[in-house]
PDB file of C-alpha atoms in Angstrom:
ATOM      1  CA  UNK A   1       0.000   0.000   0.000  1.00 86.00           C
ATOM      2  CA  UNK A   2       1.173   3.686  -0.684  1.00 86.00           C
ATOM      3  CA  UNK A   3      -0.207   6.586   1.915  1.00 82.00           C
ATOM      4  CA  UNK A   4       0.041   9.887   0.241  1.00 83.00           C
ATOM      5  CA  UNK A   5      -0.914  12.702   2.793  1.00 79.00           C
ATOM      6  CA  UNK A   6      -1.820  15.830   1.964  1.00 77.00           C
ATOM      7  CA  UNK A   7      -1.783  19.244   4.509  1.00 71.00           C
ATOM      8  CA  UNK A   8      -4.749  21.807   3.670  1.00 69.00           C
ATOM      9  CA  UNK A   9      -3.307  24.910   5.623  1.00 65.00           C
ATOM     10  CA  UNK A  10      -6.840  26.505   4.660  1.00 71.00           C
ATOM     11  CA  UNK A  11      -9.302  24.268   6.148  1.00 71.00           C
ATOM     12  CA  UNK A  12      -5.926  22.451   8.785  1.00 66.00           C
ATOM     13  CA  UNK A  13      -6.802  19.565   7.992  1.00 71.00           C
ATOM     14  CA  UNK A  14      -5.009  16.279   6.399  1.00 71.00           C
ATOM     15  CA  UNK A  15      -6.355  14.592   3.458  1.00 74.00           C
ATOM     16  CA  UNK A  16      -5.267  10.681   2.325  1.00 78.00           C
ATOM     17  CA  UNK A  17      -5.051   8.925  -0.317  1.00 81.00           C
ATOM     18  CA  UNK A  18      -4.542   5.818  -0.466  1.00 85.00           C
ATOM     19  CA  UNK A  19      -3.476   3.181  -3.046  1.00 88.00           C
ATOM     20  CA  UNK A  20      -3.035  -0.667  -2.654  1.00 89.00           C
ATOM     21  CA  UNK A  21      -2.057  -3.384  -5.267  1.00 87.00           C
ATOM     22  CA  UNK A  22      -2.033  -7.163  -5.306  1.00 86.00           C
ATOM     23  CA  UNK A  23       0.876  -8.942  -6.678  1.00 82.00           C
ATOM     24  CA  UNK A  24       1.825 -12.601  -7.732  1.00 78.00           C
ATOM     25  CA  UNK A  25       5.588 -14.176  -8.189  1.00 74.00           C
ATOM     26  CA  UNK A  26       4.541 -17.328 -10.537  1.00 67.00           C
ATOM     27  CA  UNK A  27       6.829 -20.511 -10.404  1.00 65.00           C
ATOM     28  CA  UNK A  28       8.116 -20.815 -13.965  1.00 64.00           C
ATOM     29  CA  UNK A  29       8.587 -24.565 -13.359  1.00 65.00           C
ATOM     30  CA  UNK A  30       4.468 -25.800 -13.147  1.00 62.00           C
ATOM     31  CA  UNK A  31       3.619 -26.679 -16.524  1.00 60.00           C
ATOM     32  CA  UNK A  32       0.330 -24.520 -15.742  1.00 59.00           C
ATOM     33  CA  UNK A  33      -1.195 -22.601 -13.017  1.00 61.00           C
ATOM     34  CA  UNK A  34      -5.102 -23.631 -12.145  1.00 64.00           C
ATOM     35  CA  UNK A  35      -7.250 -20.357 -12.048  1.00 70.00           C
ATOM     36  CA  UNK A  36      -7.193 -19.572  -8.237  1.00 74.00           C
ATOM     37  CA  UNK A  37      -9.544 -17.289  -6.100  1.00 76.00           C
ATOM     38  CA  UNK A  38      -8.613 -14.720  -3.389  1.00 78.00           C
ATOM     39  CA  UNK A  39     -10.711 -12.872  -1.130  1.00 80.00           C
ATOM     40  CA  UNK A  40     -10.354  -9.750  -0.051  1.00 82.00           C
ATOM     41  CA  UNK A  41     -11.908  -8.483   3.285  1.00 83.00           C
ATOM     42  CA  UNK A  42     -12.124  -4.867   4.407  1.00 83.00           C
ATOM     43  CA  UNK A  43     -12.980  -4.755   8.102  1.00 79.00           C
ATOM     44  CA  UNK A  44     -12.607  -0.812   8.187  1.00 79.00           C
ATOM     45  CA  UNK A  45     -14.817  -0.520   5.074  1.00 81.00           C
ATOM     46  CA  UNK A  46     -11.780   1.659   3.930  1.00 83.00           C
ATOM     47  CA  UNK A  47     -11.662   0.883   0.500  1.00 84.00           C
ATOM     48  CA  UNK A  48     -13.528   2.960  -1.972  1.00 83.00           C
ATOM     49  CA  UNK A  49     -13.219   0.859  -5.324  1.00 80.00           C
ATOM     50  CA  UNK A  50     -11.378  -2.018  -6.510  1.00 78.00           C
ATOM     51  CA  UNK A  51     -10.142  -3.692 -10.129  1.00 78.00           C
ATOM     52  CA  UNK A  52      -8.589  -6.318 -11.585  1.00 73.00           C
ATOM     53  CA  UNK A  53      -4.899  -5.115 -13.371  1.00 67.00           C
ATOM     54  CA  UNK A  54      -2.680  -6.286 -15.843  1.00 57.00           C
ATOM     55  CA  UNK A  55      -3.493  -6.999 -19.376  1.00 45.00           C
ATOM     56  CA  UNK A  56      -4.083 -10.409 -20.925  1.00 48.00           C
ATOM     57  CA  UNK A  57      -5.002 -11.626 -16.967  1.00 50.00           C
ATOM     58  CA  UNK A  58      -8.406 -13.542 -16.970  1.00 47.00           C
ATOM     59  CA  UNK A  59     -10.285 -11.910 -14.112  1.00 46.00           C
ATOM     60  CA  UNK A  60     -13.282 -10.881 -12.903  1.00 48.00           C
ATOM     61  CA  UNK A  61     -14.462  -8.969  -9.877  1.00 51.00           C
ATOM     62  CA  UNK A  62     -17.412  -9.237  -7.927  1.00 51.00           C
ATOM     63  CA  UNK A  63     -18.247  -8.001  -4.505  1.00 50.00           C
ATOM     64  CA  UNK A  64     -19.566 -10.599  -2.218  1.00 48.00           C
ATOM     65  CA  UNK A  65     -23.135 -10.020  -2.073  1.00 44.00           C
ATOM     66  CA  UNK A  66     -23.757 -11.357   1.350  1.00 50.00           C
ATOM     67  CA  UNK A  67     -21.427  -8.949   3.045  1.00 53.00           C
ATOM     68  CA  UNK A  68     -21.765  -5.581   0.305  1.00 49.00           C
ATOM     69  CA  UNK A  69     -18.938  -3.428   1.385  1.00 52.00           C
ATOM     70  CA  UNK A  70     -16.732  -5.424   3.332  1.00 74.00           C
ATOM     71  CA  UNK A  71     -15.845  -8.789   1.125  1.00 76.00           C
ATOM     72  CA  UNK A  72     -14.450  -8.882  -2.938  1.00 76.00           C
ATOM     73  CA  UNK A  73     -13.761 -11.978  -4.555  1.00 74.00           C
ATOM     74  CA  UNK A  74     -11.424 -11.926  -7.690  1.00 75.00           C
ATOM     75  CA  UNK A  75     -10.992 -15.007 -10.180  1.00 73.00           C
ATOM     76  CA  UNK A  76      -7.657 -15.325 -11.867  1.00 75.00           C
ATOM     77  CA  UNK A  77      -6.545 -17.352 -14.135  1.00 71.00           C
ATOM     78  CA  UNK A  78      -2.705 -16.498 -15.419  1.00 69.00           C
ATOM     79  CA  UNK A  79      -1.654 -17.679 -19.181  1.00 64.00           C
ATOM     80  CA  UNK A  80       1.898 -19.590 -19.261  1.00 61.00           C
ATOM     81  CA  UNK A  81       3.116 -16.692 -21.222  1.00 62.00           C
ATOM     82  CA  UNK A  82       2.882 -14.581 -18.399  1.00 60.00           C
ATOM     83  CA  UNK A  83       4.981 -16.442 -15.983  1.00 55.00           C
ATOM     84  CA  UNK A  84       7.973 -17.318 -17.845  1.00 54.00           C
ATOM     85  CA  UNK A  85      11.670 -17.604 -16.449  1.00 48.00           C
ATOM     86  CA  UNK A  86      12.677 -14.205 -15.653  1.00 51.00           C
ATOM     87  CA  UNK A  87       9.421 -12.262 -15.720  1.00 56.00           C
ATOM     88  CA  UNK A  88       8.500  -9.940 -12.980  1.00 63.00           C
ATOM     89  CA  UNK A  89       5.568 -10.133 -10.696  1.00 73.00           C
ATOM     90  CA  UNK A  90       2.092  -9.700 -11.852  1.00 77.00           C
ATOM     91  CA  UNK A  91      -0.298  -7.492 -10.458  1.00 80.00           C
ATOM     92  CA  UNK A  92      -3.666  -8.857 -10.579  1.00 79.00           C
ATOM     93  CA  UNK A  93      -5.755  -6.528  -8.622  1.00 83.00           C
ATOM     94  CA  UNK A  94      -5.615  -3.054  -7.457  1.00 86.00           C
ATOM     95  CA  UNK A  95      -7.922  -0.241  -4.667  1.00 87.00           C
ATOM     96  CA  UNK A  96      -8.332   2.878  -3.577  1.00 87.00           C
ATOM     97  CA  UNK A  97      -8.703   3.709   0.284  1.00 84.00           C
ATOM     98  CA  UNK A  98     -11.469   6.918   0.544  1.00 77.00           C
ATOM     99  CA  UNK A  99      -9.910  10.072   1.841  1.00 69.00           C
ATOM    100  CA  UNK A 100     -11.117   9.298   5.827  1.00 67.00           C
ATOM    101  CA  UNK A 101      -8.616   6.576   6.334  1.00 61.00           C
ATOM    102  CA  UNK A 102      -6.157   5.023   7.264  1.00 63.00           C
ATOM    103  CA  UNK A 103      -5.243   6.896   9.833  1.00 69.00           C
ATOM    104  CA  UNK A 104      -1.424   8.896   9.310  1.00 74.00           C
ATOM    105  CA  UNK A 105       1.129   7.246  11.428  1.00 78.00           C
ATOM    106  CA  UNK A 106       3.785  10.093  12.217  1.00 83.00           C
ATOM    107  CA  UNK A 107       3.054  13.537  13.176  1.00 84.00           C
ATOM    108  CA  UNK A 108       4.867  16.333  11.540  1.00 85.00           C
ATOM    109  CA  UNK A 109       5.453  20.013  13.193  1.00 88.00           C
ATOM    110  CA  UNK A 110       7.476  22.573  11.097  1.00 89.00           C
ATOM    111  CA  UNK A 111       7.533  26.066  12.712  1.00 92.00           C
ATOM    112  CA  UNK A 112       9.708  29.415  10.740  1.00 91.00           C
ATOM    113  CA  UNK A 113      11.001  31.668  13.553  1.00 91.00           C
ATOM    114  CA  UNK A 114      13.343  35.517  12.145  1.00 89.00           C
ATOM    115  CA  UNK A 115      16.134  37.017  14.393  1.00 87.00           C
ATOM    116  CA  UNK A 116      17.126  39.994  12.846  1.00 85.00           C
ATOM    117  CA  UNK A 117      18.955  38.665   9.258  1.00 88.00           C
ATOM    118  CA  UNK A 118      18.444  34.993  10.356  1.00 91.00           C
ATOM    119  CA  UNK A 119      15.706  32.817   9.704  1.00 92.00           C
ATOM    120  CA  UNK A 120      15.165  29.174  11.119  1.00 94.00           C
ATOM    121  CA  UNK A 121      13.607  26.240  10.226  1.00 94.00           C
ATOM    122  CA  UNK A 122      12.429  23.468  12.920  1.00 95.00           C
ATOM    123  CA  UNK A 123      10.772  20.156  11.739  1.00 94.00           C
ATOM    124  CA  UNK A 124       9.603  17.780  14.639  1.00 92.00           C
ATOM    125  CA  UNK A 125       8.808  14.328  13.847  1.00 91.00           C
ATOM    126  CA  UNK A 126       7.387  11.449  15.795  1.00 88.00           C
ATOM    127  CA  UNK A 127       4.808   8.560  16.142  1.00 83.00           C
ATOM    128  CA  UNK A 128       1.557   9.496  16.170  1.00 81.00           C
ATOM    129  CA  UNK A 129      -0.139   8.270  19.895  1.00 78.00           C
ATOM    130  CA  UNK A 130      -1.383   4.845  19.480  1.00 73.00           C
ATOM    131  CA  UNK A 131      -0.638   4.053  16.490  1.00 70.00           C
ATOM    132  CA  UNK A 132       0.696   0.861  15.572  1.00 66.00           C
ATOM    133  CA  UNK A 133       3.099   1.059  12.585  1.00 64.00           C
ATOM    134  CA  UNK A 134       5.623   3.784  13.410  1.00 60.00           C
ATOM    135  CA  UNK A 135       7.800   0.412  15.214  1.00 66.00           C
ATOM    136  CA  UNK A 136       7.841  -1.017  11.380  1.00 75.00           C
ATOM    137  CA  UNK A 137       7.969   2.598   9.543  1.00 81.00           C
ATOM    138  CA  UNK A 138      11.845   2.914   8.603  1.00 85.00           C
ATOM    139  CA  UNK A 139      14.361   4.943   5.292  1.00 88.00           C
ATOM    140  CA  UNK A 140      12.677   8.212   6.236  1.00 90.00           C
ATOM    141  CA  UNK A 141      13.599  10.797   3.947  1.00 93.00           C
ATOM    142  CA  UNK A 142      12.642  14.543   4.943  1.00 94.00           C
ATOM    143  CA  UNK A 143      12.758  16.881   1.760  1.00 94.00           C
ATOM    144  CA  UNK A 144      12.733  20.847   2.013  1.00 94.00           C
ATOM    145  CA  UNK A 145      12.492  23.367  -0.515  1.00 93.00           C
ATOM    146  CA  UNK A 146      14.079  26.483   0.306  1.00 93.00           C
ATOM    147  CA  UNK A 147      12.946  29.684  -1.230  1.00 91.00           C
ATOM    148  CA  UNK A 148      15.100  32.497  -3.121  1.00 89.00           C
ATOM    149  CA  UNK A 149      14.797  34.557   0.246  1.00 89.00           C
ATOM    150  CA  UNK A 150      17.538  33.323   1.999  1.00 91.00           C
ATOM    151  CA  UNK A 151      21.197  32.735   0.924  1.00 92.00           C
ATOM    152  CA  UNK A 152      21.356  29.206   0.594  1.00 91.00           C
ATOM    153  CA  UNK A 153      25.559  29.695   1.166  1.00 91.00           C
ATOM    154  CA  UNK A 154      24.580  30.463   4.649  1.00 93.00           C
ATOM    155  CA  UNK A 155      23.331  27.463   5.333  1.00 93.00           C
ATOM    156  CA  UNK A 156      24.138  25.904   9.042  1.00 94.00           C
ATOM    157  CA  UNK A 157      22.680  22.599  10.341  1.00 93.00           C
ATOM    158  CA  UNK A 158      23.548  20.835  13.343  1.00 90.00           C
ATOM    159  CA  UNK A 159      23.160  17.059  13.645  1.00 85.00           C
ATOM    160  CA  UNK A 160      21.580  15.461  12.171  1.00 85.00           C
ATOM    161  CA  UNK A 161      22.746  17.042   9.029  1.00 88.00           C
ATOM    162  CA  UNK A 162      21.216  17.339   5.904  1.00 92.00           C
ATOM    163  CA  UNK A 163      22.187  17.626   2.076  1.00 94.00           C
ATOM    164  CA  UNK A 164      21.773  20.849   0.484  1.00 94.00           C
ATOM    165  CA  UNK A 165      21.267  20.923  -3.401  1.00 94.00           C
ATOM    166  CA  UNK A 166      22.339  25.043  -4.480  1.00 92.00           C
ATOM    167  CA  UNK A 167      20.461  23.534  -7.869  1.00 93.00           C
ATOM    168  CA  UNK A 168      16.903  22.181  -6.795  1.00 93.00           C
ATOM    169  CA  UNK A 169      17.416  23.946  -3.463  1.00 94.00           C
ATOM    170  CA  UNK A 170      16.119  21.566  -1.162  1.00 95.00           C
ATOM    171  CA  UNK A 171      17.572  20.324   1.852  1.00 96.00           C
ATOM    172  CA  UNK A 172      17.366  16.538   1.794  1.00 96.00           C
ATOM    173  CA  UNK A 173      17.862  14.418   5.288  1.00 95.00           C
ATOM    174  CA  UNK A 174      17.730  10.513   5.134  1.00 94.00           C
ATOM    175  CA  UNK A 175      17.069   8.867   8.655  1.00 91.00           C
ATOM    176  CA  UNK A 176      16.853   5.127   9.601  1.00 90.00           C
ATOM    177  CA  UNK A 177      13.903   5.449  12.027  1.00 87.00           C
ATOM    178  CA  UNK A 178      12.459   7.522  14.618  1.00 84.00           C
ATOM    179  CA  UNK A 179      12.460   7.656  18.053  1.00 83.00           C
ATOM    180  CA  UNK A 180       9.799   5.459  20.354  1.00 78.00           C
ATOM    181  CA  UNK A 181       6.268   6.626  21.188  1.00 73.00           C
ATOM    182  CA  UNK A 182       6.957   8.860  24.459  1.00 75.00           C
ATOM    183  CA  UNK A 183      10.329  10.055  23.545  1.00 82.00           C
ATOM    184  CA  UNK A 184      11.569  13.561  22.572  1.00 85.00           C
ATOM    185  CA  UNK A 185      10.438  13.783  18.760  1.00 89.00           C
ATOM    186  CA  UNK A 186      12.812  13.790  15.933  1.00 90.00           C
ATOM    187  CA  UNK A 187      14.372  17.375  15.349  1.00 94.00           C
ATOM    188  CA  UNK A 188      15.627  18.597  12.042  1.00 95.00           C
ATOM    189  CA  UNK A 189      17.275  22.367  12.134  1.00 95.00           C
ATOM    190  CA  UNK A 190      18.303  24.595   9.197  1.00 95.00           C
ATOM    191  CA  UNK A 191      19.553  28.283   9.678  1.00 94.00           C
ATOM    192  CA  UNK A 192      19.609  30.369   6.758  1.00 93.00           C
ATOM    193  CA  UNK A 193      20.711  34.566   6.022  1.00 92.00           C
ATOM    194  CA  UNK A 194      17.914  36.278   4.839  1.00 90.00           C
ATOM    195  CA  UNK A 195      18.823  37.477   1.107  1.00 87.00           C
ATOM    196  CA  UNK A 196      16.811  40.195   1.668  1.00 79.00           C
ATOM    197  CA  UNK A 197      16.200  42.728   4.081  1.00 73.00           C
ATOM    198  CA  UNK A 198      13.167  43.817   4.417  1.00 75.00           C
ATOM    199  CA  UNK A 199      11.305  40.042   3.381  1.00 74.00           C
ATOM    200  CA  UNK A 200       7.943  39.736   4.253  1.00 76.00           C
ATOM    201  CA  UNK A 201       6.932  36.625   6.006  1.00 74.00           C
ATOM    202  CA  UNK A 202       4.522  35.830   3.745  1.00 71.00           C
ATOM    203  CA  UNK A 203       7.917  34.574   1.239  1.00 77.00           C
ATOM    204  CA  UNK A 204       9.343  32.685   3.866  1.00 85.00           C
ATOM    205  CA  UNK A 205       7.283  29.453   2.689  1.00 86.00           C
ATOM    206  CA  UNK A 206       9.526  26.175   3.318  1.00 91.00           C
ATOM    207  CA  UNK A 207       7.227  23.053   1.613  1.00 89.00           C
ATOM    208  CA  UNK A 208       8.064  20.101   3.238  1.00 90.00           C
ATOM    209  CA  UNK A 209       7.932  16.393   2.067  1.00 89.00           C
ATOM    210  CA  UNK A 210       8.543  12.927   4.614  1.00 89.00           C
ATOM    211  CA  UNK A 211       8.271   9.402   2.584  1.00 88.00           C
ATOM    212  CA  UNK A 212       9.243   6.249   4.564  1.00 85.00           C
ATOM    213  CA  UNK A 213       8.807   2.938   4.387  1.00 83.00           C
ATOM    214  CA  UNK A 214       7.265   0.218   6.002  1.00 78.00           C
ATOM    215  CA  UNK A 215       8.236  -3.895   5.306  1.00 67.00           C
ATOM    216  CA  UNK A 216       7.215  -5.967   7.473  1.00 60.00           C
ATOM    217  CA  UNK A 217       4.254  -4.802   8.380  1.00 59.00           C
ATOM    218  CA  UNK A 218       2.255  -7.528  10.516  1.00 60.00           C
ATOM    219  CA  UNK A 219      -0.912  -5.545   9.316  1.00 65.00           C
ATOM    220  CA  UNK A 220      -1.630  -3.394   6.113  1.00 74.00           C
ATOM    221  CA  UNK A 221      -2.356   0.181   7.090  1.00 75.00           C
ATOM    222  CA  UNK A 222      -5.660   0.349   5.381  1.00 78.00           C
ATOM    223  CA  UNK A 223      -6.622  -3.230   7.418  1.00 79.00           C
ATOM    224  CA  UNK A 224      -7.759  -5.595   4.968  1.00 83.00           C
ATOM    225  CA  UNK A 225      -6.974  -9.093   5.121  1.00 83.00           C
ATOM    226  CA  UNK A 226      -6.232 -11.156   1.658  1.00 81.00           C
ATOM    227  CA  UNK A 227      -7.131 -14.497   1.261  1.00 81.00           C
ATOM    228  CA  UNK A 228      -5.863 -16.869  -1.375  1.00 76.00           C
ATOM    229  CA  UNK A 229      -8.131 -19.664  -1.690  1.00 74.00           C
ATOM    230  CA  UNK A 230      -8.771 -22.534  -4.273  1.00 68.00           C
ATOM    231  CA  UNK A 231     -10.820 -22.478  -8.116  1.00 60.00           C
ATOM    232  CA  UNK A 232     -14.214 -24.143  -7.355  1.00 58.00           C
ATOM    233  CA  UNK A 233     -13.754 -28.429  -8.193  1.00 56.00           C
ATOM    234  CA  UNK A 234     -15.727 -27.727 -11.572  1.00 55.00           C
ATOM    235  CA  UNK A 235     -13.464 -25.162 -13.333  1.00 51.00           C
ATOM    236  CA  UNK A 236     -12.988 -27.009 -16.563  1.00 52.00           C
ATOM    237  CA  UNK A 237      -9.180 -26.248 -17.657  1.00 48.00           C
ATOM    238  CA  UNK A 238      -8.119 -26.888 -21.382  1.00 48.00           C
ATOM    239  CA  UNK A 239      -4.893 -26.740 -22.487  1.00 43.00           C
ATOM    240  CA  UNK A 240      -2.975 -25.563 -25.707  1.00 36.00           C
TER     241      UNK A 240
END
């Protein structure tokens, strides 16, 4: 699953969205693969819509009817073409997650502070109470853009320190994890010259980007549980 969160400084609130897909590593050794059934179940009644994927994939998609909103079976059958030696994984099936959910896992604070010709930048990250994935989150990278307002030469940074780019100028800071639920957050600090003098506030805009990852999840952040189960006995399979 990929979380893409959003920040509306208008209406301060954060909006998801969320995209899962369903892949399959084939064995290129079995002469043929039976058509096969898998069941997806959506206990938070998260997900918003679901497809099957991948050209030239046999599938159809039905929602179970005697659980609307909650169950989706998907019928697959995989041609040997598909699965030779070497290919990559298949994806058979893909969602969307509505905007409510899941819920964001880290919390981010960034606060801009001026003293006289200097201008700072202070990002705080850490888990978000009760949540259980930051333990599994892990490869944060934290990506600023700086604006033309400040002399990017000036830069200072204590640790942990970040990479500047003078070309993209963005400040880029890679971190293995974050610190445990109760702990002081995560701080990131940049200290910039102010180009100019007399620069409103309103210029001093510093957009701010965090993507992590997170194998090894025991549970999918969106909740739903995948089932692979057997083609019915009477699927009639012919062979060319």
């Amino acid at each position: 699953e990929e979380i893409n969160c959003v920040f509306n400084h208008f209406t301060k609130k954060y909006g998801t969205h969320t995209e899962g897909s369903i892949e399959v590593w084939m064995d290129a050794s079995i002469p043929a693969i039976l058509p096969f059934n898998f069941e997806l179940t959506d206990k938070k009644r998260y997900v918003m819509e679901m497809k099957s994927a991948d050209v030239n994939i046999a599938s159809s998609f039905d929602p179970n009817p005697a659980d609307a909103g909650s169950k989706y079976a998907l019928k697959v059958s995989i041609p040997k073409t598909e699965y030779q030696v070497g290919s990559k994984s298949l994806r058979i099936a893909s969602y969307t997650c509505y905007s409510r959910g899941p819920e964001i896992p880290i919390l981010l604070d960034k606060k801009i502070s001026r003293a006289g010709s200097l201008c700072r930048v202070l990002i705080n990250i850490s888990p978000a109470p009760g949540s259980e994935f930051p333990s599994s989150l892990h490869g944060f990278v934290v990506v600023v853009a700086v604006p033309f307002a400040v002399d990017g030469d000036s830069l200072k940074m204590p640790s942990p320190r970040g990479r500047f780019d003078a070309i993209r100028r963005t400040i880029t800071w890679r971190v293995p994890c974050l610190p445990e639920e109760g702990q002081s957050p995560l701080k990131l600090l940049a200290q910039f010259n102010l180009a100019v003098d007399d620069c409103e506030d309103e210029i001093l805009k510093f957009p701010l980007m965090v993507s992590c990852q997170g194998e090894g999840l025991e549970a999918l952040p969106s909740g739903v549980d995948i089932d692979l189960l057997e083609a019915p006995s009477d699927v009639v399979i012919k062979l060319s």
